């Protein structure tokens, strides 16, 4: 089992420190790059203002892409779900919890 190491990534101009194993690093960096590209594209369009709204629209676009891919027969859904759970746990570490 590989030990986790901390890496720093930048999304929406903000730096986040995340931990991942050596095996997860490449996939995580790819996901960060993909998300940041989506965000920058939405931001450059200028139709949506506010980082939170931009991030939500980017997430919705990526979710739509995922749902489209689900219909592809050769797609390994169990592996994809495993990777999504890893990303979700990393996001849970980074995002502040809302107090009710």
CSV table of C-alpha atoms in Angstrom, one decimal:
chain,number,residue,atom,x,y,z
A,1,UNK,CA,0.0,0.0,0.0
A,2,UNK,CA,1.4,3.4,-1.0
A,3,UNK,CA,1.7,6.2,1.6
A,4,UNK,CA,-0.1,9.4,1.0
A,5,UNK,CA,1.7,12.6,0.2
A,6,UNK,CA,0.5,16.1,0.1
A,7,UNK,CA,0.3,18.0,-3.2
A,8,UNK,CA,-0.8,21.6,-3.8
A,9,UNK,CA,-3.3,22.2,-6.7
A,10,UNK,CA,-4.8,25.4,-8.0
A,11,UNK,CA,-8.5,25.8,-8.9
A,12,UNK,CA,-10.1,29.1,-9.6
A,13,UNK,CA,-6.9,30.8,-8.6
A,14,UNK,CA,-7.0,29.3,-5.1
A,15,UNK,CA,-4.5,26.8,-3.8
A,16,UNK,CA,-5.6,23.6,-2.2
A,17,UNK,CA,-3.4,21.1,-0.4
A,18,UNK,CA,-4.6,17.6,-1.0
A,19,UNK,CA,-3.2,14.2,0.0
A,20,UNK,CA,-3.0,11.3,-2.4
A,21,UNK,CA,-1.0,8.2,-3.1
A,22,UNK,CA,1.6,8.0,-5.8
A,23,UNK,CA,-0.8,6.0,-7.9
A,24,UNK,CA,-3.6,8.5,-7.5
A,25,UNK,CA,-1.5,11.6,-8.2
A,26,UNK,CA,-1.7,11.6,-12.0
A,27,UNK,CA,-5.5,11.1,-12.0
A,28,UNK,CA,-6.0,13.7,-9.4
A,29,UNK,CA,-3.9,16.2,-11.3
A,30,UNK,CA,-5.7,15.4,-14.5
A,31,UNK,CA,-9.1,15.9,-12.8
A,32,UNK,CA,-7.9,19.3,-11.3
A,33,UNK,CA,-6.7,20.4,-14.7
A,34,UNK,CA,-9.9,19.4,-16.4
A,35,UNK,CA,-12.1,21.1,-13.8
A,36,UNK,CA,-10.0,24.3,-13.9
A,37,UNK,CA,-10.2,24.4,-17.7
A,38,UNK,CA,-14.0,24.1,-17.5
A,39,UNK,CA,-14.2,26.8,-14.8
A,40,UNK,CA,-11.9,29.1,-16.8
A,41,UNK,CA,-14.0,28.6,-20.0
A,42,UNK,CA,-17.2,29.5,-18.1
A,43,UNK,CA,-15.5,32.5,-16.4
A,44,UNK,CA,-14.2,33.8,-19.7
A,45,UNK,CA,-17.7,33.7,-21.2
A,46,UNK,CA,-18.7,36.3,-18.7
A,47,UNK,CA,-22.3,35.2,-18.4
A,48,UNK,CA,-22.0,34.0,-14.8
A,49,UNK,CA,-20.6,36.0,-12.0
A,50,UNK,CA,-19.3,34.7,-8.7
A,51,UNK,CA,-16.9,31.8,-8.1
A,52,UNK,CA,-19.5,29.6,-6.4
A,53,UNK,CA,-21.9,29.9,-9.3
A,54,UNK,CA,-19.1,29.2,-11.8
A,55,UNK,CA,-18.0,26.1,-9.9
A,56,UNK,CA,-21.6,24.8,-9.7
A,57,UNK,CA,-22.1,25.3,-13.5
A,58,UNK,CA,-18.8,23.5,-14.2
A,59,UNK,CA,-19.8,20.6,-11.9
A,60,UNK,CA,-23.1,20.3,-13.7
A,61,UNK,CA,-21.4,20.3,-17.1
A,62,UNK,CA,-19.1,17.5,-15.9
A,63,UNK,CA,-22.0,15.6,-14.4
A,64,UNK,CA,-23.8,15.8,-17.8
A,65,UNK,CA,-20.7,14.4,-19.5
A,66,UNK,CA,-20.5,11.6,-17.0
A,67,UNK,CA,-24.2,10.6,-17.5
A,68,UNK,CA,-23.6,10.6,-21.3
A,69,UNK,CA,-20.6,8.3,-20.8
A,70,UNK,CA,-22.7,5.9,-18.7
A,71,UNK,CA,-24.4,4.7,-21.8
A,72,UNK,CA,-21.1,3.6,-23.4
A,73,UNK,CA,-20.9,-0.2,-23.1
A,74,UNK,CA,-17.1,-0.4,-22.6
A,75,UNK,CA,-17.1,2.0,-19.8
A,76,UNK,CA,-16.0,0.5,-16.4
A,77,UNK,CA,-18.5,2.0,-14.1
A,78,UNK,CA,-17.2,0.3,-10.9
A,79,UNK,CA,-13.7,1.8,-11.5
A,80,UNK,CA,-15.2,5.2,-12.2
A,81,UNK,CA,-17.3,5.1,-9.0
A,82,UNK,CA,-14.2,4.2,-7.0
A,83,UNK,CA,-12.4,7.2,-8.5
A,84,UNK,CA,-15.3,9.5,-7.8
A,85,UNK,CA,-15.4,8.4,-4.2
A,86,UNK,CA,-11.7,9.2,-3.9
A,87,UNK,CA,-12.2,12.7,-5.4
A,88,UNK,CA,-15.3,13.3,-3.2
A,89,UNK,CA,-13.2,12.4,-0.1
A,90,UNK,CA,-10.5,14.9,-1.2
A,91,UNK,CA,-13.1,17.6,-1.8
A,92,UNK,CA,-14.6,16.9,1.6
A,93,UNK,CA,-11.2,17.6,3.2
A,94,UNK,CA,-10.9,20.9,1.3
A,95,UNK,CA,-14.3,22.5,1.4
A,96,UNK,CA,-15.5,24.2,4.5
A,97,UNK,CA,-18.5,22.7,6.2
A,98,UNK,CA,-21.6,25.0,6.3
A,99,UNK,CA,-22.9,25.7,9.7
A,100,UNK,CA,-26.7,25.4,9.9
